[in-house]
XYZ file of C-alpha atoms in Angstrom:
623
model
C 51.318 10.359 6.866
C 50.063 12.061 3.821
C 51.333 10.143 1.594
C 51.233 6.413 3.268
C 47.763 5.928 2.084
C 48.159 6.272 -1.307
C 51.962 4.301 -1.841
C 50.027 1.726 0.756
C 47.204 1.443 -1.468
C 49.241 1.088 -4.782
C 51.674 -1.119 -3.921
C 48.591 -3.350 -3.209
C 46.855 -2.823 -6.056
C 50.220 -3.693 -8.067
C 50.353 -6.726 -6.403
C 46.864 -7.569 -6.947
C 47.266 -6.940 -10.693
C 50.263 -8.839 -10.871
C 48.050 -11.591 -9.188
C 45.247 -11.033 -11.880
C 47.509 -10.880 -14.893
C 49.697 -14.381 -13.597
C 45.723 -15.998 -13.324
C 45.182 -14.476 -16.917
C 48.277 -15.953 -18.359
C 46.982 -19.459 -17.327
C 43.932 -18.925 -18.890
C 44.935 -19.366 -22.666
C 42.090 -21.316 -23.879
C 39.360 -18.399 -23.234
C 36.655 -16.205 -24.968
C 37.736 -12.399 -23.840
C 35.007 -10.176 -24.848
C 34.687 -6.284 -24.792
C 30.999 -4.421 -25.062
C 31.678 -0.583 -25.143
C 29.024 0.969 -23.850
C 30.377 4.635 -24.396
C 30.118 3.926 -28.083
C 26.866 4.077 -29.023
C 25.575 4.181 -32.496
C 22.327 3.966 -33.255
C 21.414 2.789 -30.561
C 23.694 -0.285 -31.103
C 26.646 -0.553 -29.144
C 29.787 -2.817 -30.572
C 30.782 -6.251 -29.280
C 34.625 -7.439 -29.860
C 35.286 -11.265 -29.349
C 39.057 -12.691 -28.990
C 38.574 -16.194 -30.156
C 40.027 -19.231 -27.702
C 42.530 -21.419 -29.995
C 40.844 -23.181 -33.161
C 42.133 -25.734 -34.907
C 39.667 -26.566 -37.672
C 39.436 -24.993 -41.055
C 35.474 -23.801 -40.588
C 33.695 -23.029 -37.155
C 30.352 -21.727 -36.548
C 29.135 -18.682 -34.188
C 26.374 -18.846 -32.632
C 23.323 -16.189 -30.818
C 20.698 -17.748 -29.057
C 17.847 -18.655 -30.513
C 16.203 -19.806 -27.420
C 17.151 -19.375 -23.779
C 16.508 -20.795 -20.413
C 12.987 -19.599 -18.764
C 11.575 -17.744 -21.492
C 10.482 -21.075 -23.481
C 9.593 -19.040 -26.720
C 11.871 -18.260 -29.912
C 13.888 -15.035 -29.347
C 16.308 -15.374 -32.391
C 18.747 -12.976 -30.680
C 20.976 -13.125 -34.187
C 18.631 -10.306 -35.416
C 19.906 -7.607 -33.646
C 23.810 -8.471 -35.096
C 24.702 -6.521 -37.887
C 28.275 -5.415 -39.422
C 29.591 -9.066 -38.426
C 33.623 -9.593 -39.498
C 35.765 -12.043 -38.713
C 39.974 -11.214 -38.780
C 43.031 -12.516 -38.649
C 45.904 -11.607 -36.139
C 47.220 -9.020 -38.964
C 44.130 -7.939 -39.347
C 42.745 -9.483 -42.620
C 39.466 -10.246 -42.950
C 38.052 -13.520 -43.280
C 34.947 -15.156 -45.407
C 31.855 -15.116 -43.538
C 28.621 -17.359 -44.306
C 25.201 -16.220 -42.388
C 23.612 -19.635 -42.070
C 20.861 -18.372 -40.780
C 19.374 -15.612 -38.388
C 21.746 -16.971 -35.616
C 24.431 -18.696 -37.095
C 27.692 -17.475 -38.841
C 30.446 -19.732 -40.457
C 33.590 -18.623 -40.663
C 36.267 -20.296 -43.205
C 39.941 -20.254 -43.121
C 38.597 -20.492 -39.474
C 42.267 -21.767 -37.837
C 44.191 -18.486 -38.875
C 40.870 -16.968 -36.694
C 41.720 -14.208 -33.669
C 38.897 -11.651 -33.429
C 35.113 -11.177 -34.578
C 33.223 -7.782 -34.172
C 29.385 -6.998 -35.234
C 27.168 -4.562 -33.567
C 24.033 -5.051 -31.310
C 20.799 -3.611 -31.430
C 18.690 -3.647 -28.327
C 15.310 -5.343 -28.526
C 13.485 -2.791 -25.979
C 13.110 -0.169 -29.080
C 12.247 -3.306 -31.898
C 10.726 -1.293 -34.584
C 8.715 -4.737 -35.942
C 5.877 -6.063 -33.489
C 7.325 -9.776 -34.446
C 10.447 -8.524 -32.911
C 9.393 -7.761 -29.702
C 10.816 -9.488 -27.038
C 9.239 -10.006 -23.359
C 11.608 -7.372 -22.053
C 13.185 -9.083 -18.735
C 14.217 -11.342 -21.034
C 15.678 -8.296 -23.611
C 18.260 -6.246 -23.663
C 18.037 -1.945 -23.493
C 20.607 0.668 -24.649
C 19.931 4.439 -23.870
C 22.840 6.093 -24.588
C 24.192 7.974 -20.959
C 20.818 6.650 -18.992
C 20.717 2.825 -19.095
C 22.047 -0.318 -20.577
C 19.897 -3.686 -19.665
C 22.660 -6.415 -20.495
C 21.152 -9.802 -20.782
C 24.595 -11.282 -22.066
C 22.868 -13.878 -24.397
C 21.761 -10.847 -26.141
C 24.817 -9.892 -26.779
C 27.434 -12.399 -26.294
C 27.040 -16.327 -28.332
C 29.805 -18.855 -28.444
C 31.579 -21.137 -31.232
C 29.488 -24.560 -32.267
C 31.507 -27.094 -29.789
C 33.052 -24.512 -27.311
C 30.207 -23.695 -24.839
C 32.081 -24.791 -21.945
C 35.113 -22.256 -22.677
C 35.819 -20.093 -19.884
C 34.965 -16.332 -21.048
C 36.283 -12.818 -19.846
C 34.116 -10.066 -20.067
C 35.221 -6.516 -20.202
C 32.711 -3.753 -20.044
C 33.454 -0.420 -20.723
C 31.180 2.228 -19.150
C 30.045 5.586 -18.630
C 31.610 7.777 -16.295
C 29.488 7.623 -13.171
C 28.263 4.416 -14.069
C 27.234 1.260 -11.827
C 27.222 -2.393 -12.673
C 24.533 -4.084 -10.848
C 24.823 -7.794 -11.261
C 25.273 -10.690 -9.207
C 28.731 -11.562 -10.677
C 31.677 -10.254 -8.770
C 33.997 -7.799 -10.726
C 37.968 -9.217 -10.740
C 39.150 -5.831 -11.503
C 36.739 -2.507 -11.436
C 37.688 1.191 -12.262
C 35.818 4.176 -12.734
C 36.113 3.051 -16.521
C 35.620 -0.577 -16.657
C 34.547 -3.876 -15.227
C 36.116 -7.152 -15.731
C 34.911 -10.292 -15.231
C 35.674 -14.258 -15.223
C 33.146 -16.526 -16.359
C 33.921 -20.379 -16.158
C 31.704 -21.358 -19.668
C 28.607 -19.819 -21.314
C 26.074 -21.032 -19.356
C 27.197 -18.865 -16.998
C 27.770 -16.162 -18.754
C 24.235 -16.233 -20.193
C 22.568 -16.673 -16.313
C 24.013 -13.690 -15.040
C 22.515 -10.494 -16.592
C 23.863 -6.771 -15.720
C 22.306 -3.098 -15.333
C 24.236 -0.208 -16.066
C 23.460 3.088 -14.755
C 24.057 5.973 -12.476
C 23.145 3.717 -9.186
C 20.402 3.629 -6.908
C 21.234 0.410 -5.133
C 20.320 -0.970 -1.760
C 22.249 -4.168 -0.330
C 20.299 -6.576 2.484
C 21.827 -8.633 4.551
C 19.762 -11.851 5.004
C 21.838 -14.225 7.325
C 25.333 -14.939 5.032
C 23.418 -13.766 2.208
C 23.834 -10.177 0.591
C 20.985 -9.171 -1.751
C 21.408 -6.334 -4.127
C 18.574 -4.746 -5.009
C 19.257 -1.957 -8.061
C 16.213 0.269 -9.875
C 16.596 2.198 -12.696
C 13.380 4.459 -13.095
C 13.539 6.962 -15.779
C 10.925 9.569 -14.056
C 12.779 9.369 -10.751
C 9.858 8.341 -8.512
C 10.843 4.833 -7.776
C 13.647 3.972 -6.006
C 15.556 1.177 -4.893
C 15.345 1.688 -0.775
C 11.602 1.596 -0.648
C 11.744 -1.633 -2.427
C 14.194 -3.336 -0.449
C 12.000 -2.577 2.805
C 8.889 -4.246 0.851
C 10.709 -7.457 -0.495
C 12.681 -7.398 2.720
C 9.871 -9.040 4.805
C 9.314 -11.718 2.071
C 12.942 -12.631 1.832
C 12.895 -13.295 5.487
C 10.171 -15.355 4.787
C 11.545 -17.117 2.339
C 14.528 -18.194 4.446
C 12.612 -19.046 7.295
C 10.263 -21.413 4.824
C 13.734 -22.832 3.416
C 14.764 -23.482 7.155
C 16.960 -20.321 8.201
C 19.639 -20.263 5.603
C 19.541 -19.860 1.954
C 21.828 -21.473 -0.737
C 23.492 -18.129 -2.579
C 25.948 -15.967 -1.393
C 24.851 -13.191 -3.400
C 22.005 -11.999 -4.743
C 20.879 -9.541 -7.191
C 17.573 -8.134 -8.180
C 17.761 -5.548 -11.395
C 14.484 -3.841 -11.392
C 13.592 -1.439 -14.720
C 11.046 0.591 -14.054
C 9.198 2.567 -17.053
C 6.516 5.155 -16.650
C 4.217 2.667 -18.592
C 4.008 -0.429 -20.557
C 6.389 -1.630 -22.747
C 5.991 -2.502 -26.382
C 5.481 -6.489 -25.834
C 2.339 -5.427 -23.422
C 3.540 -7.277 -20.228
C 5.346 -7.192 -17.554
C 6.928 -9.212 -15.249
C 10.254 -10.797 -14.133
C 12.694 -13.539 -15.615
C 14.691 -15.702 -13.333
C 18.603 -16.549 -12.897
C 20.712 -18.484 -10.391
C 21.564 -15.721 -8.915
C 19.395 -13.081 -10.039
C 16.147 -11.629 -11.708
C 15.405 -8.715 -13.945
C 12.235 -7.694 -13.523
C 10.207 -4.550 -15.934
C 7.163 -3.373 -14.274
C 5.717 -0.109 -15.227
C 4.786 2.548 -12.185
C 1.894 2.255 -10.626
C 0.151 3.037 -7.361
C 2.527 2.503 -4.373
C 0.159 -0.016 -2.671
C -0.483 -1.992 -6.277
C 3.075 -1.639 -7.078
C 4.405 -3.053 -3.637
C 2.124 -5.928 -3.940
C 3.048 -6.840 -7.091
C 6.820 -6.473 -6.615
C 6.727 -8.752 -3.506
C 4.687 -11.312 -5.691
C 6.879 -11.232 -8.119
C 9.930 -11.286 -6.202
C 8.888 -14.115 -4.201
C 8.533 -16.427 -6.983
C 11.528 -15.270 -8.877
C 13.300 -15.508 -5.642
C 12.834 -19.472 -5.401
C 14.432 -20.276 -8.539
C 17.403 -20.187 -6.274
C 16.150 -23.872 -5.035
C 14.700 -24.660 -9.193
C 16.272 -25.055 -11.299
C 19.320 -23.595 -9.800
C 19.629 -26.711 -7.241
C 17.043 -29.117 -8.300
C 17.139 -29.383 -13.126
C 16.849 -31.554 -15.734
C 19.547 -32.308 -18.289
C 18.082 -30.319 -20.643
C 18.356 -27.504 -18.595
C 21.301 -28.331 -17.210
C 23.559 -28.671 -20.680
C 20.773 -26.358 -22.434
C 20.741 -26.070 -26.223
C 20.157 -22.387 -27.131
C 19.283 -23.057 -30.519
C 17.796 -26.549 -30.575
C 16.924 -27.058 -27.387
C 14.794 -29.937 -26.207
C 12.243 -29.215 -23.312
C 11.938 -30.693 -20.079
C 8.870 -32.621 -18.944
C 8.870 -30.682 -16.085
C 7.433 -27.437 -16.445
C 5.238 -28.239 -13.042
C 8.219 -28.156 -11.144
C 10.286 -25.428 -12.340
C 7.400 -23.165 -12.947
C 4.711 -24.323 -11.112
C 5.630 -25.449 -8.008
C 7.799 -21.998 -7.851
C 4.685 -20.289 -8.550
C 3.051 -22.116 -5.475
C 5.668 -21.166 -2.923
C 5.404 -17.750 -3.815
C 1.895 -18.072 -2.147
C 2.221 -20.457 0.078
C 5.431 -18.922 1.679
C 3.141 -15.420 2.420
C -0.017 -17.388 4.330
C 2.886 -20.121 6.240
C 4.752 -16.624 7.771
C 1.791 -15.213 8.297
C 2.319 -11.892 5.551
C -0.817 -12.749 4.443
C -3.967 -14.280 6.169
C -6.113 -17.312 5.208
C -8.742 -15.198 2.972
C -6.137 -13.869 1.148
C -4.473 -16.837 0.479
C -7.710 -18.584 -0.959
C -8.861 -15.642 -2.741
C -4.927 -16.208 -4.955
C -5.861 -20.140 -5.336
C -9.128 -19.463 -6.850
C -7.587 -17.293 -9.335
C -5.025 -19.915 -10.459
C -8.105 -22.142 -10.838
C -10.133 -19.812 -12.597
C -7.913 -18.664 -14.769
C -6.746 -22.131 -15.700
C -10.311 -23.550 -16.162
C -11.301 -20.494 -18.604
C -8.443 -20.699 -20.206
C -6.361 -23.704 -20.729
C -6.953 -27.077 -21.981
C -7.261 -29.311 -18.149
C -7.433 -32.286 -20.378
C -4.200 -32.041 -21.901
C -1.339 -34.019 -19.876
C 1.038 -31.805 -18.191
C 3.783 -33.617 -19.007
C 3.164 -33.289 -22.363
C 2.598 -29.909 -22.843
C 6.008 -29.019 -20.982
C 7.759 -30.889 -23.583
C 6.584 -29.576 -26.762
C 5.651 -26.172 -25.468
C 7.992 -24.552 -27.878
C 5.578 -25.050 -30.992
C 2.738 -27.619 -30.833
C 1.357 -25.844 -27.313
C 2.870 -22.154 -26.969
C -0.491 -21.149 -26.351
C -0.707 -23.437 -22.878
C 2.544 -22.177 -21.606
C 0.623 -19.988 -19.443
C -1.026 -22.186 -17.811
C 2.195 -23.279 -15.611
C 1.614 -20.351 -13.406
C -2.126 -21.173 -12.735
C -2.670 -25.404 -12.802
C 1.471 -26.150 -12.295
C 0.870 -24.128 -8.949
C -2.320 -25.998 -8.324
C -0.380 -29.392 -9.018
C 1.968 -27.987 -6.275
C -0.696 -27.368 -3.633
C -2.737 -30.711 -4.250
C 0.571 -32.680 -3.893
C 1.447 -30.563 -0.962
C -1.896 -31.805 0.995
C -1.604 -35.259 -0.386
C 2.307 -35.500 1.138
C 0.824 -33.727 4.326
C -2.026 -36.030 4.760
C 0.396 -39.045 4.072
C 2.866 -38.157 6.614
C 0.161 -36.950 9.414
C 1.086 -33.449 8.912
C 4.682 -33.800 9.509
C 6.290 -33.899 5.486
C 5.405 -31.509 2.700
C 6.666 -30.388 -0.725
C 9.113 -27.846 0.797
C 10.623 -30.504 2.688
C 10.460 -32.411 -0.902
C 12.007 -29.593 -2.391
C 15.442 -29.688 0.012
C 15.421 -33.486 -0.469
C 15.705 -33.317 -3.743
C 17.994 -30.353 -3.787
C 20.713 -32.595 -0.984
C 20.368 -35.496 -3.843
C 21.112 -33.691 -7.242
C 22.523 -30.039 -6.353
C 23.412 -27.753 -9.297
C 26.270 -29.739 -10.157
C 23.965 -32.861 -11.003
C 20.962 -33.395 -13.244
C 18.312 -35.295 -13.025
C 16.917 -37.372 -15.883
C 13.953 -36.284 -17.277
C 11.979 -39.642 -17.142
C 13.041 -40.793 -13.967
C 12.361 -38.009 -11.801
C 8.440 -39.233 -10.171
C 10.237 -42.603 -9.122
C 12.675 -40.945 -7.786
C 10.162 -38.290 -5.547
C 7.807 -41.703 -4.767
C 11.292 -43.385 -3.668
C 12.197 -40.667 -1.371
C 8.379 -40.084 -0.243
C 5.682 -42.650 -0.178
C 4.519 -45.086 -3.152
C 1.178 -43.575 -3.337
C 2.929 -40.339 -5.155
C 3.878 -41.959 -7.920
C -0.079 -42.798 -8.373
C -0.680 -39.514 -8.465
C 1.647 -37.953 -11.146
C 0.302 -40.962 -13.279
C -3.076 -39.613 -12.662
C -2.381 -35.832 -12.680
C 0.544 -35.029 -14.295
C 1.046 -37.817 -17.090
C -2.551 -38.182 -17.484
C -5.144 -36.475 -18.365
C -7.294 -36.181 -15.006
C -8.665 -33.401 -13.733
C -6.853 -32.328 -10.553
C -8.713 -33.855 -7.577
C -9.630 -30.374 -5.555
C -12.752 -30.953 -3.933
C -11.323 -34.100 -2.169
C -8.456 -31.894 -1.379
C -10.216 -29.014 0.435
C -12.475 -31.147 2.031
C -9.376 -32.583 3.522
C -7.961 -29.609 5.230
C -11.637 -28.116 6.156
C -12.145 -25.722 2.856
C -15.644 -25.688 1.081
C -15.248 -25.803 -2.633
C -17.970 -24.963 -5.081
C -17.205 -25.132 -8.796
C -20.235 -22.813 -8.737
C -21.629 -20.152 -6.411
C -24.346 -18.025 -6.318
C -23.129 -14.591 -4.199
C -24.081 -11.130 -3.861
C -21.918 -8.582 -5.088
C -21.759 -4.705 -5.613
C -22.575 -4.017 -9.424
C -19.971 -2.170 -11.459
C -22.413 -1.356 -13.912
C -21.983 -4.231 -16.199
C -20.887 -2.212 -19.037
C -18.180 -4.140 -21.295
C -14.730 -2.494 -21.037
C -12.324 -2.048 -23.494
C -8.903 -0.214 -23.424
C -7.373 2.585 -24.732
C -4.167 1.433 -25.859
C -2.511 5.382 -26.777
C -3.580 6.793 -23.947
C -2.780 3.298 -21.384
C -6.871 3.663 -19.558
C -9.344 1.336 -19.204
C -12.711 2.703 -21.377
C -16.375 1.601 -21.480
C -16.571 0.139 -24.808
C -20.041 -1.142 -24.851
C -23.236 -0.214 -22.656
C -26.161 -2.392 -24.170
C -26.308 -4.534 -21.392
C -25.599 -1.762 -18.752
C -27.381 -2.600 -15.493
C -29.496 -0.175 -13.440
C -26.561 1.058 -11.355
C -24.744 1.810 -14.736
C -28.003 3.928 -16.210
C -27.935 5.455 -12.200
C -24.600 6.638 -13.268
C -24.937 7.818 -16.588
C -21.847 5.490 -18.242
C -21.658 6.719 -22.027
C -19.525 4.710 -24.886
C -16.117 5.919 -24.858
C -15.630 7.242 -21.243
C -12.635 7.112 -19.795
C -12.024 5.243 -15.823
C -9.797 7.602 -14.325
C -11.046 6.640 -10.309
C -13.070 5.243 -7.954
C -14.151 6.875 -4.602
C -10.648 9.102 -4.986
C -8.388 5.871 -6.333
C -6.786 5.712 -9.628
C -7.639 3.408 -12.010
C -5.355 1.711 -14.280
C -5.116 -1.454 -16.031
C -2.882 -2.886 -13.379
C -5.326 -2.207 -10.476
C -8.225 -2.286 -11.981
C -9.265 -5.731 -10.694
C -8.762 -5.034 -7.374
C -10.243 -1.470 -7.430
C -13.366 -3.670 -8.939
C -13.241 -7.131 -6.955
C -12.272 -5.929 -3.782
C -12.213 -2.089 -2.912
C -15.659 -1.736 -4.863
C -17.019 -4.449 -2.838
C -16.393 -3.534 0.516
C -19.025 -0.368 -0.070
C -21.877 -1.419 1.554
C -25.418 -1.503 -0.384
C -27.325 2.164 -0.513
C -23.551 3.647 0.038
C -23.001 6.927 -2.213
C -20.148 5.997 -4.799
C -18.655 8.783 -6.942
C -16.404 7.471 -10.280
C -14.224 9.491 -12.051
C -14.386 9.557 -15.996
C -12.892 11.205 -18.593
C -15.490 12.559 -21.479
C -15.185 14.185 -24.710
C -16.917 17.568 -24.597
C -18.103 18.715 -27.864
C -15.175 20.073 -29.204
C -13.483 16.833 -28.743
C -11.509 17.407 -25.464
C -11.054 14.860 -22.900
C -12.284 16.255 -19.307
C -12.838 15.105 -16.199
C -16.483 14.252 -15.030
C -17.655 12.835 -11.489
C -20.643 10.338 -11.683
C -22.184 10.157 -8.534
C -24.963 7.056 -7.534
C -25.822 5.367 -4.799
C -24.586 1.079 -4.550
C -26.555 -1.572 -5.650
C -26.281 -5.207 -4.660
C -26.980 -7.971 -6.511
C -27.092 -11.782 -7.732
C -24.157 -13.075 -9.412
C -23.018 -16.653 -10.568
C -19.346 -16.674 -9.484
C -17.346 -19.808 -9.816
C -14.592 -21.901 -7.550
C -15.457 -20.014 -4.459
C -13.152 -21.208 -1.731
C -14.191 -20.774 2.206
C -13.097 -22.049 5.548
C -15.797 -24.471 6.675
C -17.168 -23.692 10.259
C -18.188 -27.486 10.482
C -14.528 -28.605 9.856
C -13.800 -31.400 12.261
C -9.936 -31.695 14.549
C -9.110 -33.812 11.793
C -9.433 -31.395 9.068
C -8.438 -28.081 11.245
C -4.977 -30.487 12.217
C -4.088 -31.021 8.402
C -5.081 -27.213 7.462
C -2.681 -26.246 10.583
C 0.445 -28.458 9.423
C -0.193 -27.476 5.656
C -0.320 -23.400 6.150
C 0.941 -23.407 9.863
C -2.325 -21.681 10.292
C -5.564 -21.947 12.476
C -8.603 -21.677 10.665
């Protein structure tokens, strides 16, 4: 009996193998490539690429210069170096670098192998080659390896749609997290079949000694993998907090979701990274995400923010794209029109998901909305036609990409009323959303200019009025009309009374990561109660940290819910005279007062049946 196990279990993995290497000798028109990660030099790691068959005399390879979701130049050929080309025998062949991501190769039919080494962007030594980091890539020899394959992997000019094999080598004790599924995994290596490079590139990997926690949501499994450096985050935690949001999320999308598999790969530093953000990027089947620790209440809200809006890019673009996303050009690409839907409207659901299953209630909802409008009115041009600025956001308006998460998500809400209201409560834009998704799928584009007569065919005529109006043109989104609908006052401006912070103007330490009072001119009398000098240091309110992440809620909501005359005590840090940083507690008593706020959003107590009917349908919510 000993022994039956182990002849059992080899005889099937020799048949397996057999199996693998028969479906490997039909594949002869392939990419197989091999990243060592137990070779690390410099913290570069080597990449080995067995070309498929090529038949001309010159071919081109190609790195990214641009890819899906990050709409901003990345130029990944800047972390190759040491690139070679060789024959079968082992001769080297000429080399041309075109440019930063393109290398011809001559003599290019007698062509078997190319090598070259990558550098990881997480550790760029040059600010102007710092890269938004859940779209990077990270190598730390023995601890972690963040493989975005586009950072590491291109393809030859002509031959995206080349099935690839990718072979990883790995640490011993090493996990790869991924959404893929391995064809053949040891304690060694990981192989894996790809059907053409836009697949390859969608389906990132994190190596490391695991800390992994699988949900099962209905016939969906969701990995969820964190790599924290410190040790004090971990990956079962997390899964409890995004759990409740997922089951949200396939309750919105009507009990089932359209993945198998899931994978969330979550890199968690002690602090900020050297782009300054943080964040998430999204994948068909995935999402890396790089958000610094933090306070466990900020940091669960945050991750189930996140999550829930990287989390519906499993319905767009993954079900519901343009062509240009579709068949995307990663180093000329040309940009959708349709930034609204793939970013915006994502960015709405992520909201509007928490208030319909009741994870958050009404105020809280409202209080998220007026930020998107806020934040788009201060800083974004509302003038400028969406449309427009999706399709040349690459150059001409880079600097309105931003505003996708704050007016696209505000496009997605007024259209969501106006479909409500035109269907007496009973059709929305989720129900939109799964229409559109049963008529296209992943398999089938959409073109780009053809895509509102196609939502005002399969909705009502009056919606095509409205992207005209909205969307194409330059009009101002119509969002007192739209409140007023579902019973919500809306003032552009507000006069309110608030609990002072002191008024000083902050400014922020970037060495030591803390917010610091940088100016006190205009300090108010609560700040001179306090005693707030130049150059101190917030290190808490009332007993809570403050950091730059939380700082606006410590401020906007936990300050405010002191009542007037209430003692307060704030935490600084203060140079003493020999130029040490200590701790000092500034005590002071609240003080209310007058303060002009803008877009303040309230459930009306007037609102009529009408109005309380349409709020109902629209957030499945009673006012």
């Amino acid at each position: 009996m000993t022994l039956k196990t182990p002849l059992l279990f080899l005889f099937i993995l020799g048949l397996f193998c057999s199996g693998y290497a028969q479906q490997q000798d039909t594949i002869t028109n392939r990419y197989t490539v091999r990243i060592d990660l137990t070779e690390v030099r410099d913290d570069k790691v080597p990449v080995s690429l067995q070309a498929p068959p090529i038949t001309q005399s010159e071919i081109t390879y190609i790195m990214p210069k641009i890819v899906p979701g990050t709409y901003s130049v990345s130029d990944f050929g800047r972390f190759v170096t040491d690139f070679k080309a060789y024959t079968i025998t082992g001769d080297t062949l000429a080399v041309t670098q075109l440019d930063t991501n393109r290398w011809q190769i001559s003599n290019a039919s007698s062509l078997d192998r190319i090598t070259y080494w990558v550098d990881d962007t997480f550790d760029a030594q040059r600010r102007e080659e710092v890269l938004f980091e859940p779209g990077g890539t990270n190598i730390e020899e023995n601890l972690n390896f963040l493989l975005n394959p586009f950072g590491f992997i291109g393809y030859f000019d002509g031959m995206k749609q080349v099935p690839y094999q990718l072979n990883i080598t790995k640490p011993e004790g090493f996990y790869g997290s991924t959404s893929l599924q391995a064809v053949v995994s040891t304690d060694t290596s990981d192989h894996y079949l790809l059907p053409n490079y836009m697949e390859l590139a969608d389906s990132p990997l994190m190596y490391n000694r695991p800390d992994t926690t699988v949900l099962e949501l209905g016939d969906t499994e969701v990995l969820v993998s964190v790599y924290s450096p410190s040790g004090r985050v971990t990956s079962g935690p997390i899964a409890a907090n995004v759990k409740s949001i997922l089951e949200a999320q396939r309750s919105y999308l009507g009990g089932t979701l359209p993945v198998e598999k899931y994978a969330f790969l979550i890199y968690v530093p002690e602090r900020v990274g050297k782009s300054g953000s943080y964040g998430a990027l999204e994948h068909s089947y995935s999402s890396v995400y790089f958000l610094p620790e933090m306070p466990e209440e900020q940091f669960s809200s945050t991750i189930r923010d996140v999550a829930a809006h990287e989390f519906f890019h499993i319905v767009t673009p993954l079900s519901i794209h343009s062509e240009e996303i579709g068949n995307f050009d990663f180093i000329n690409p040309q940009m959708s029109k349709h930034l609204w839907l793939y970013e915006g409207v994502t960015e709405y659901f992520a909201s509007h998901v928490q208030v319909y299953e009741d994870l958050i209630d009404l105020n809280e909802y409202l209080q998220k909305v007026r930020e998107n409008i806020v934040t788009s009115r201060a800083y974004y041009n509302d003038t400028l036609p969406f449309t427009e600025m999706s399709a040349n956001v690459l150059e001409e308006y880079e600097d309105q990409y931003g505003n996708v998460y704050q007016k696209g998500a505000l496009i997605g809400l007024v259209l969501d009323v106006r479909l409500r209201e035109l269907s007496g409560g009973t059709y929305g834009l989720r129900n939109l959303m799964l229409d559109l998704a049963k008529t296209y799928g992943k398999e089938n584009a959409f073109k780009d200019e053809e895509l509102f007569d196609k939502i005002a065919a399969l909705t009502y005529p009056e919606i095509r009025a409205f992207f005209s109006k909205y969307v194409e043109g330059a009009e101002s989104l119509p969002l007192d009309e739209t409140f007023r609908k579902v019973g919500i006052r809306y003032e552009p401006t507000a006069t309110q009374q608030i609990i002072s912070y002191g008024d000083f103007t902050p400014g922020f330490d970037e060495e030591a990561n803390i917010i610091i009072i940088a100016e006190t001119d205009e300090m108010d009398a609560f700040g001179k109660e306090m005693g707030f000098r130049e150059g101190d240091q917030l290190l808490a309110l009332n007993g809570t940290e403050i950091t730059p992440l939380n700082i606006r809620e410590v401020i906007g909501e936990q300050l405010q819910q002191v009542q007037p005359g209430e003692r307060i005590t704030i935490t600084v840090g203060r140079e003493n005279a020999s130029g040490k940083i200590r701790k000092k507690k500034l005590r002071g008593r609240a003080i209310s007062r007058e303060r002009q706020s803008l877009h303040v959003l309230e459930p009306d107590p007037n609102a009529t049946p009408e109005q309380k009917a349409l709020l109902a349908a629209w957030l499945n919510n009673e006012a």
